[in-house]
């Protein structure tokens, strides 16, 4: 049983997780889920499953129409994936982002947007890292990909070619373990101003594919950054 809980999801299990998520009209896709969970695991303040699952599914518990068996299977698969991400970060100091491969290759936008939503849910202390002149740049690859489709030209980065995109992917894999380590004092309750019992999460928009895209375009996510 322990091995099952800690073992990475096989391709067939990832397909099953995707199928289960698809039964929720507003649920995230696998890539966004991976980025979202990664940010929550890195977060300075603990976020419980009851706090983050409404954002994953795009609905509250009272709105779930799926069978209990389906919901339990979904929670079990997400829980295992959480454990795997945690094991990589805490045990190996590694990050292996899950990017969906499209016909024209990997994009990474959905993962980065999911990570940013996780930041919003994970506590005010994220601003500490964003404002840190020495280490705040760790988040730059994530911010660049998250804002690639931003309608504001002042926020949107320049064209990202294949080589630059690959460098951003490598930057994410290298930076996330550093982000995880940066907030370790907060998670232990040792940092100044840290809230070891968790604070009140900020309100963030739902992550679902039919929800408004967080880039601010006014379009639905699936027709904007979720498409690109």
Short mmCIF file of C-alpha atoms in Angstrom, two decimals, residues 36 40 43 45-55 117-126 195 197-205:
data_model
loop_
_atom_site.label_atom_id
_atom_site.label_comp_id
_atom_site.label_asym_id
_atom_site.label_seq_id
_atom_site.Cartn_x
_atom_site.Cartn_y
_atom_site.Cartn_z
CA UNK A 36 -0.92 24.39 -9.04
CA UNK A 40 1.01 24.70 -2.96
CA UNK A 43 3.96 27.49 -0.22
CA UNK A 45 1.59 28.49 4.54
CA UNK A 46 -0.13 25.07 4.55
CA UNK A 47 -3.14 24.65 2.27
CA UNK A 48 -5.51 21.79 2.99
CA UNK A 49 -7.19 19.60 0.40
CA UNK A 50 -10.57 21.06 1.38
CA UNK A 51 -9.22 24.51 0.54
CA UNK A 52 -7.68 23.70 -2.83
CA UNK A 53 -9.98 21.06 -4.35
CA UNK A 54 -12.77 23.56 -5.20
CA UNK A 55 -10.23 25.36 -7.37
CA UNK A 117 -2.89 30.40 -8.83
CA UNK A 118 -1.18 28.25 -6.22
CA UNK A 119 0.87 31.26 -5.16
CA UNK A 120 -2.33 33.27 -4.69
CA UNK A 121 -3.82 30.56 -2.52
CA UNK A 122 -0.65 29.85 -0.58
CA UNK A 123 -0.28 32.92 1.58
CA UNK A 124 0.87 36.53 1.63
CA UNK A 125 4.49 35.52 2.23
CA UNK A 126 4.87 34.87 -1.51
CA UNK A 195 1.93 31.73 10.45
CA UNK A 197 -1.03 27.30 11.70
CA UNK A 198 -1.83 28.74 8.29
CA UNK A 199 -3.48 32.00 7.37
CA UNK A 200 -6.63 32.79 5.47
CA UNK A 201 -6.05 32.11 1.78
CA UNK A 202 -6.66 34.94 -0.61
CA UNK A 203 -9.58 34.72 -2.97
CA UNK A 204 -8.48 33.57 -6.42
CA UNK A 205 -10.54 32.89 -9.54
#
